[in-house]
């Protein structure tokens, strides 16, 4: 089990630490799998934005999109995302298109630490196929070109993140260890030596 981080000594650099962490990236990057590990380590609460939308709308996100349209979904996504970002001590996982919506990345400035979990389109598709979730935007005859085009379109927005972490060939826990190792000082917490040591070992899997 990943140990919780502890508060770092007070210093001018961490006097006003950030109290929110947002995981962004393409669908299939592992945000929903990595987020709970990071939240447990920080002692914060994990919020999956798609799950929160589904809870409030009464149906899963794919059904929201099919029944009410992508424009409605984006409006709800933006509204609920802004509400969650007002709450401290949260690790928030957002959908693949959230960062590409106007003004969303700007919302994080000075409020939340953004972490881009990187994944290749082919890997993302393999992970999606292995899951029980459906992705309406990729429900086409040949999804790989669509995935490549979407990632190309969204990458300039993802590049606004303060931290970038590759997820290829890594388990959710391994990715989470990398996240907290790099994010810890920025959120005013120190990384236990055991976490830093274990993180160097790495392990294979999928996120």
PDB file of C-alpha atoms in Angstrom:
ATOM      1  CA  UNK A   1       0.000   0.000   0.000  1.00  0.00           C
ATOM      2  CA  UNK A   2       1.283   3.441  -0.866  1.00  0.00           C
ATOM      3  CA  UNK A   3       2.054   5.475   2.302  1.00  0.00           C
ATOM      4  CA  UNK A   4       0.514   8.897   2.769  1.00  0.00           C
ATOM      5  CA  UNK A   5       2.658  11.967   2.254  1.00  0.00           C
ATOM      6  CA  UNK A   6       3.498  14.198   5.179  1.00  0.00           C
ATOM      7  CA  UNK A   7       3.485  17.975   5.467  1.00  0.00           C
ATOM      8  CA  UNK A   8       6.722  19.584   4.352  1.00  0.00           C
ATOM      9  CA  UNK A   9       8.542  22.033   6.633  1.00  0.00           C
ATOM     10  CA  UNK A  10       7.340  25.605   6.242  1.00  0.00           C
ATOM     11  CA  UNK A  11       9.437  27.677   3.833  1.00  0.00           C
ATOM     12  CA  UNK A  12       8.894  30.633   1.510  1.00  0.00           C
ATOM     13  CA  UNK A  13       8.549  28.227  -1.411  1.00  0.00           C
ATOM     14  CA  UNK A  14       5.732  26.138   0.100  1.00  0.00           C
ATOM     15  CA  UNK A  15       4.033  28.694   2.326  1.00  0.00           C
ATOM     16  CA  UNK A  16       0.900  28.711   0.169  1.00  0.00           C
ATOM     17  CA  UNK A  17       0.719  25.222  -1.346  1.00  0.00           C
ATOM     18  CA  UNK A  18      -1.827  24.268  -3.970  1.00  0.00           C
ATOM     19  CA  UNK A  19      -4.715  22.219  -2.591  1.00  0.00           C
ATOM     20  CA  UNK A  20      -6.075  20.738  -5.826  1.00  0.00           C
ATOM     21  CA  UNK A  21      -4.535  18.406  -8.390  1.00  0.00           C
ATOM     22  CA  UNK A  22      -6.089  17.805 -11.814  1.00  0.00           C
ATOM     23  CA  UNK A  23      -5.244  14.813 -13.986  1.00  0.00           C
ATOM     24  CA  UNK A  24      -5.725  15.576 -17.662  1.00  0.00           C
ATOM     25  CA  UNK A  25      -4.989  13.667 -20.838  1.00  0.00           C
ATOM     26  CA  UNK A  26      -6.483  11.617 -23.632  1.00  0.00           C
ATOM     27  CA  UNK A  27      -9.113   8.956 -23.013  1.00  0.00           C
ATOM     28  CA  UNK A  28      -7.445   5.725 -21.976  1.00  0.00           C
ATOM     29  CA  UNK A  29      -4.506   7.509 -20.334  1.00  0.00           C
ATOM     30  CA  UNK A  30      -5.478   6.019 -16.964  1.00  0.00           C
ATOM     31  CA  UNK A  31      -6.662   9.148 -15.153  1.00  0.00           C
ATOM     32  CA  UNK A  32      -9.532   7.411 -13.370  1.00  0.00           C
ATOM     33  CA  UNK A  33      -7.277   4.516 -12.336  1.00  0.00           C
ATOM     34  CA  UNK A  34      -4.360   6.664 -11.169  1.00  0.00           C
ATOM     35  CA  UNK A  35      -6.436   9.306  -9.374  1.00  0.00           C
ATOM     36  CA  UNK A  36      -7.556   7.192  -6.394  1.00  0.00           C
ATOM     37  CA  UNK A  37      -3.957   6.132  -5.698  1.00  0.00           C
ATOM     38  CA  UNK A  38      -2.787   9.743  -5.716  1.00  0.00           C
ATOM     39  CA  UNK A  39      -5.687  10.879  -3.525  1.00  0.00           C
ATOM     40  CA  UNK A  40      -4.998   8.171  -0.937  1.00  0.00           C
ATOM     41  CA  UNK A  41      -1.313   9.105  -0.811  1.00  0.00           C
ATOM     42  CA  UNK A  42      -2.127  12.789  -0.341  1.00  0.00           C
ATOM     43  CA  UNK A  43      -4.967  12.121   2.104  1.00  0.00           C
ATOM     44  CA  UNK A  44      -7.317  14.027  -0.202  1.00  0.00           C
ATOM     45  CA  UNK A  45     -10.630  13.136  -1.864  1.00  0.00           C
ATOM     46  CA  UNK A  46     -10.761  11.764  -5.414  1.00  0.00           C
ATOM     47  CA  UNK A  47     -13.400  13.038  -7.832  1.00  0.00           C
ATOM     48  CA  UNK A  48     -13.925  11.544 -11.284  1.00  0.00           C
ATOM     49  CA  UNK A  49     -15.640  14.310 -13.244  1.00  0.00           C
ATOM     50  CA  UNK A  50     -17.431  11.890 -15.584  1.00  0.00           C
ATOM     51  CA  UNK A  51     -18.778   9.939 -12.601  1.00  0.00           C
ATOM     52  CA  UNK A  52     -19.956  13.165 -10.983  1.00  0.00           C
ATOM     53  CA  UNK A  53     -21.714  14.186 -14.201  1.00  0.00           C
ATOM     54  CA  UNK A  54     -23.362  10.759 -14.458  1.00  0.00           C
ATOM     55  CA  UNK A  55     -24.540  10.983 -10.849  1.00  0.00           C
ATOM     56  CA  UNK A  56     -26.155  14.376 -11.382  1.00  0.00           C
ATOM     57  CA  UNK A  57     -27.588  13.618 -14.827  1.00  0.00           C
ATOM     58  CA  UNK A  58     -28.920  10.226 -13.779  1.00  0.00           C
ATOM     59  CA  UNK A  59     -27.314   8.302 -16.668  1.00  0.00           C
ATOM     60  CA  UNK A  60     -23.738   7.374 -17.680  1.00  0.00           C
ATOM     61  CA  UNK A  61     -21.809   9.951 -19.709  1.00  0.00           C
ATOM     62  CA  UNK A  62     -22.120   8.029 -23.024  1.00  0.00           C
ATOM     63  CA  UNK A  63     -25.904   8.122 -22.567  1.00  0.00           C
ATOM     64  CA  UNK A  64     -25.825  11.825 -21.716  1.00  0.00           C
ATOM     65  CA  UNK A  65     -24.057  12.446 -25.025  1.00  0.00           C
ATOM     66  CA  UNK A  66     -26.328  10.158 -27.041  1.00  0.00           C
ATOM     67  CA  UNK A  67     -29.586  11.464 -25.577  1.00  0.00           C
ATOM     68  CA  UNK A  68     -28.813  15.137 -25.036  1.00  0.00           C
ATOM     69  CA  UNK A  69     -25.916  15.853 -27.381  1.00  0.00           C
ATOM     70  CA  UNK A  70     -22.264  16.758 -26.993  1.00  0.00           C
ATOM     71  CA  UNK A  71     -23.046  20.478 -26.555  1.00  0.00           C
ATOM     72  CA  UNK A  72     -25.208  19.739 -23.495  1.00  0.00           C
ATOM     73  CA  UNK A  73     -22.530  17.455 -22.093  1.00  0.00           C
ATOM     74  CA  UNK A  74     -19.830  20.111 -22.497  1.00  0.00           C
ATOM     75  CA  UNK A  75     -21.975  22.701 -20.704  1.00  0.00           C
ATOM     76  CA  UNK A  76     -22.611  20.355 -17.779  1.00  0.00           C
ATOM     77  CA  UNK A  77     -18.971  19.254 -17.726  1.00  0.00           C
ATOM     78  CA  UNK A  78     -17.805  22.858 -17.518  1.00  0.00           C
ATOM     79  CA  UNK A  79     -20.303  23.803 -14.811  1.00  0.00           C
ATOM     80  CA  UNK A  80     -19.590  20.835 -12.550  1.00  0.00           C
ATOM     81  CA  UNK A  81     -15.845  21.050 -13.117  1.00  0.00           C
ATOM     82  CA  UNK A  82     -15.815  24.663 -11.931  1.00  0.00           C
ATOM     83  CA  UNK A  83     -17.797  23.668  -8.834  1.00  0.00           C
ATOM     84  CA  UNK A  84     -15.379  20.884  -7.933  1.00  0.00           C
ATOM     85  CA  UNK A  85     -12.377  23.182  -8.411  1.00  0.00           C
ATOM     86  CA  UNK A  86     -13.721  25.459  -5.673  1.00  0.00           C
ATOM     87  CA  UNK A  87     -13.252  22.676  -3.120  1.00  0.00           C
ATOM     88  CA  UNK A  88      -9.823  22.182  -1.545  1.00  0.00           C
ATOM     89  CA  UNK A  89      -7.984  18.898  -1.064  1.00  0.00           C
ATOM     90  CA  UNK A  90      -9.274  17.281  -4.240  1.00  0.00           C
ATOM     91  CA  UNK A  91      -7.669  15.107  -6.893  1.00  0.00           C
ATOM     92  CA  UNK A  92      -9.823  15.603  -9.982  1.00  0.00           C
ATOM     93  CA  UNK A  93      -9.800  13.380 -13.040  1.00  0.00           C
ATOM     94  CA  UNK A  94     -11.308  15.095 -16.097  1.00  0.00           C
ATOM     95  CA  UNK A  95     -12.437  13.726 -19.446  1.00  0.00           C
ATOM     96  CA  UNK A  96     -10.154  13.729 -22.466  1.00  0.00           C
ATOM     97  CA  UNK A  97     -11.819  16.757 -24.035  1.00  0.00           C
ATOM     98  CA  UNK A  98     -12.083  18.916 -20.909  1.00  0.00           C
ATOM     99  CA  UNK A  99      -8.711  20.630 -21.347  1.00  0.00           C
ATOM    100  CA  UNK A 100      -9.540  21.596 -24.939  1.00  0.00           C
ATOM    101  CA  UNK A 101     -12.626  23.591 -23.999  1.00  0.00           C
ATOM    102  CA  UNK A 102     -12.200  27.402 -23.987  1.00  0.00           C
ATOM    103  CA  UNK A 103     -10.936  28.758 -20.679  1.00  0.00           C
ATOM    104  CA  UNK A 104     -10.650  25.457 -18.866  1.00  0.00           C
ATOM    105  CA  UNK A 105      -6.861  25.297 -18.552  1.00  0.00           C
ATOM    106  CA  UNK A 106      -6.852  28.952 -17.460  1.00  0.00           C
ATOM    107  CA  UNK A 107      -9.096  27.959 -14.546  1.00  0.00           C
ATOM    108  CA  UNK A 108      -6.210  26.006 -13.060  1.00  0.00           C
ATOM    109  CA  UNK A 109      -3.758  28.909 -12.863  1.00  0.00           C
ATOM    110  CA  UNK A 110      -2.827  29.422  -9.236  1.00  0.00           C
ATOM    111  CA  UNK A 111      -5.669  27.143  -8.141  1.00  0.00           C
ATOM    112  CA  UNK A 112      -4.713  23.608  -9.115  1.00  0.00           C
ATOM    113  CA  UNK A 113      -1.676  21.623 -10.182  1.00  0.00           C
ATOM    114  CA  UNK A 114      -2.246  20.098 -13.631  1.00  0.00           C
ATOM    115  CA  UNK A 115      -0.704  16.734 -14.517  1.00  0.00           C
ATOM    116  CA  UNK A 116      -0.823  15.431 -18.088  1.00  0.00           C
ATOM    117  CA  UNK A 117      -0.871  11.628 -18.286  1.00  0.00           C
ATOM    118  CA  UNK A 118       0.472  10.845 -21.740  1.00  0.00           C
ATOM    119  CA  UNK A 119      -0.572   7.885 -23.891  1.00  0.00           C
ATOM    120  CA  UNK A 120      -0.262   6.907 -27.551  1.00  0.00           C
ATOM    121  CA  UNK A 121      -3.508   6.543 -29.558  1.00  0.00           C
ATOM    122  CA  UNK A 122      -2.998   2.821 -30.198  1.00  0.00           C
ATOM    123  CA  UNK A 123      -2.384   2.159 -26.506  1.00  0.00           C
ATOM    124  CA  UNK A 124      -5.414   4.233 -25.559  1.00  0.00           C
ATOM    125  CA  UNK A 125      -7.620   2.195 -27.907  1.00  0.00           C
ATOM    126  CA  UNK A 126      -6.272  -1.091 -26.539  1.00  0.00           C
ATOM    127  CA  UNK A 127      -7.053   0.002 -22.989  1.00  0.00           C
ATOM    128  CA  UNK A 128     -10.521   1.210 -23.963  1.00  0.00           C
ATOM    129  CA  UNK A 129     -11.307  -2.112 -25.670  1.00  0.00           C
ATOM    130  CA  UNK A 130     -10.199  -3.973 -22.551  1.00  0.00           C
ATOM    131  CA  UNK A 131     -12.547  -1.917 -20.357  1.00  0.00           C
ATOM    132  CA  UNK A 132     -16.326  -2.008 -20.045  1.00  0.00           C
ATOM    133  CA  UNK A 133     -16.691   1.702 -20.855  1.00  0.00           C
ATOM    134  CA  UNK A 134     -17.860   3.049 -24.198  1.00  0.00           C
ATOM    135  CA  UNK A 135     -16.470   6.140 -25.891  1.00  0.00           C
ATOM    136  CA  UNK A 136     -19.025   7.702 -28.247  1.00  0.00           C
ATOM    137  CA  UNK A 137     -16.422   9.786 -30.096  1.00  0.00           C
ATOM    138  CA  UNK A 138     -14.564   6.590 -31.066  1.00  0.00           C
ATOM    139  CA  UNK A 139     -17.577   4.525 -32.089  1.00  0.00           C
ATOM    140  CA  UNK A 140     -16.603   4.553 -35.760  1.00  0.00           C
ATOM    141  CA  UNK A 141     -15.560   1.854 -38.237  1.00  0.00           C
ATOM    142  CA  UNK A 142     -11.837   2.634 -37.911  1.00  0.00           C
ATOM    143  CA  UNK A 143     -11.251   4.418 -34.591  1.00  0.00           C
ATOM    144  CA  UNK A 144      -7.447   4.729 -34.778  1.00  0.00           C
ATOM    145  CA  UNK A 145      -7.353   7.631 -37.289  1.00  0.00           C
ATOM    146  CA  UNK A 146     -10.076   9.335 -35.248  1.00  0.00           C
ATOM    147  CA  UNK A 147      -8.087   8.854 -32.034  1.00  0.00           C
ATOM    148  CA  UNK A 148      -4.959  10.231 -33.696  1.00  0.00           C
ATOM    149  CA  UNK A 149      -6.824  13.281 -34.970  1.00  0.00           C
ATOM    150  CA  UNK A 150      -8.431  13.953 -31.589  1.00  0.00           C
ATOM    151  CA  UNK A 151      -5.114  13.654 -29.770  1.00  0.00           C
ATOM    152  CA  UNK A 152      -3.443  15.949 -32.305  1.00  0.00           C
ATOM    153  CA  UNK A 153      -6.185  18.517 -31.787  1.00  0.00           C
ATOM    154  CA  UNK A 154      -6.043  18.334 -27.998  1.00  0.00           C
ATOM    155  CA  UNK A 155      -2.278  18.123 -27.482  1.00  0.00           C
ATOM    156  CA  UNK A 156      -1.677  21.928 -27.609  1.00  0.00           C
ATOM    157  CA  UNK A 157      -4.092  22.241 -24.681  1.00  0.00           C
ATOM    158  CA  UNK A 158      -2.580  19.332 -22.745  1.00  0.00           C
ATOM    159  CA  UNK A 159       0.823  20.982 -23.157  1.00  0.00           C
ATOM    160  CA  UNK A 160      -0.316  23.713 -20.771  1.00  0.00           C
ATOM    161  CA  UNK A 161       0.082  21.254 -17.894  1.00  0.00           C
ATOM    162  CA  UNK A 162       2.757  21.850 -15.280  1.00  0.00           C
ATOM    163  CA  UNK A 163       3.739  18.169 -15.076  1.00  0.00           C
ATOM    164  CA  UNK A 164       3.896  15.527 -17.820  1.00  0.00           C
ATOM    165  CA  UNK A 165       4.094  11.805 -17.110  1.00  0.00           C
ATOM    166  CA  UNK A 166       4.140   8.941 -19.600  1.00  0.00           C
ATOM    167  CA  UNK A 167       1.921   5.953 -18.815  1.00  0.00           C
ATOM    168  CA  UNK A 168       3.080   3.424 -21.417  1.00  0.00           C
ATOM    169  CA  UNK A 169       3.797   0.012 -19.879  1.00  0.00           C
ATOM    170  CA  UNK A 170       3.118   1.161 -16.314  1.00  0.00           C
ATOM    171  CA  UNK A 171       0.565   0.138 -13.708  1.00  0.00           C
ATOM    172  CA  UNK A 172      -1.738   2.768 -12.152  1.00  0.00           C
ATOM    173  CA  UNK A 173       0.184   2.553  -8.878  1.00  0.00           C
ATOM    174  CA  UNK A 174       3.519   3.139 -10.609  1.00  0.00           C
ATOM    175  CA  UNK A 175       2.149   6.177 -12.444  1.00  0.00           C
ATOM    176  CA  UNK A 176       0.653   7.445  -9.181  1.00  0.00           C
ATOM    177  CA  UNK A 177       4.040   7.172  -7.484  1.00  0.00           C
ATOM    178  CA  UNK A 178       5.556   9.300 -10.223  1.00  0.00           C
ATOM    179  CA  UNK A 179       2.759  11.836  -9.832  1.00  0.00           C
ATOM    180  CA  UNK A 180       3.203  12.234  -6.095  1.00  0.00           C
ATOM    181  CA  UNK A 181       6.991  12.250  -6.354  1.00  0.00           C
ATOM    182  CA  UNK A 182       6.863  15.220  -8.709  1.00  0.00           C
ATOM    183  CA  UNK A 183       3.756  16.923  -7.340  1.00  0.00           C
ATOM    184  CA  UNK A 184       4.457  16.546  -3.623  1.00  0.00           C
ATOM    185  CA  UNK A 185       6.697  19.611  -3.195  1.00  0.00           C
ATOM    186  CA  UNK A 186       4.296  21.711  -5.276  1.00  0.00           C
ATOM    187  CA  UNK A 187       1.338  20.902  -3.032  1.00  0.00           C
ATOM    188  CA  UNK A 188       3.374  21.466   0.131  1.00  0.00           C
ATOM    189  CA  UNK A 189       3.954  17.817   1.001  1.00  0.00           C
ATOM    190  CA  UNK A 190       7.101  15.750   1.289  1.00  0.00           C
ATOM    191  CA  UNK A 191       7.607  12.341  -0.259  1.00  0.00           C
ATOM    192  CA  UNK A 192       8.477   9.468   2.111  1.00  0.00           C
ATOM    193  CA  UNK A 193      11.800   7.826   1.243  1.00  0.00           C
ATOM    194  CA  UNK A 194      10.022   4.485   0.803  1.00  0.00           C
ATOM    195  CA  UNK A 195       7.852   5.924  -1.961  1.00  0.00           C
ATOM    196  CA  UNK A 196      10.781   7.526  -3.753  1.00  0.00           C
ATOM    197  CA  UNK A 197      12.755   4.272  -3.492  1.00  0.00           C
ATOM    198  CA  UNK A 198       9.910   2.057  -4.697  1.00  0.00           C
ATOM    199  CA  UNK A 199       9.166   4.428  -7.554  1.00  0.00           C
ATOM    200  CA  UNK A 200      12.586   3.742  -9.069  1.00  0.00           C
ATOM    201  CA  UNK A 201      11.744   0.046  -9.447  1.00  0.00           C
ATOM    202  CA  UNK A 202       8.703   0.508 -11.666  1.00  0.00           C
ATOM    203  CA  UNK A 203       6.367  -2.241 -12.814  1.00  0.00           C
ATOM    204  CA  UNK A 204       4.567  -3.195 -15.991  1.00  0.00           C
ATOM    205  CA  UNK A 205       0.853  -3.213 -16.656  1.00  0.00           C
ATOM    206  CA  UNK A 206      -1.754  -0.944 -18.142  1.00  0.00           C
ATOM    207  CA  UNK A 207      -3.538   2.154 -16.968  1.00  0.00           C
TER     208      UNK A 207
END
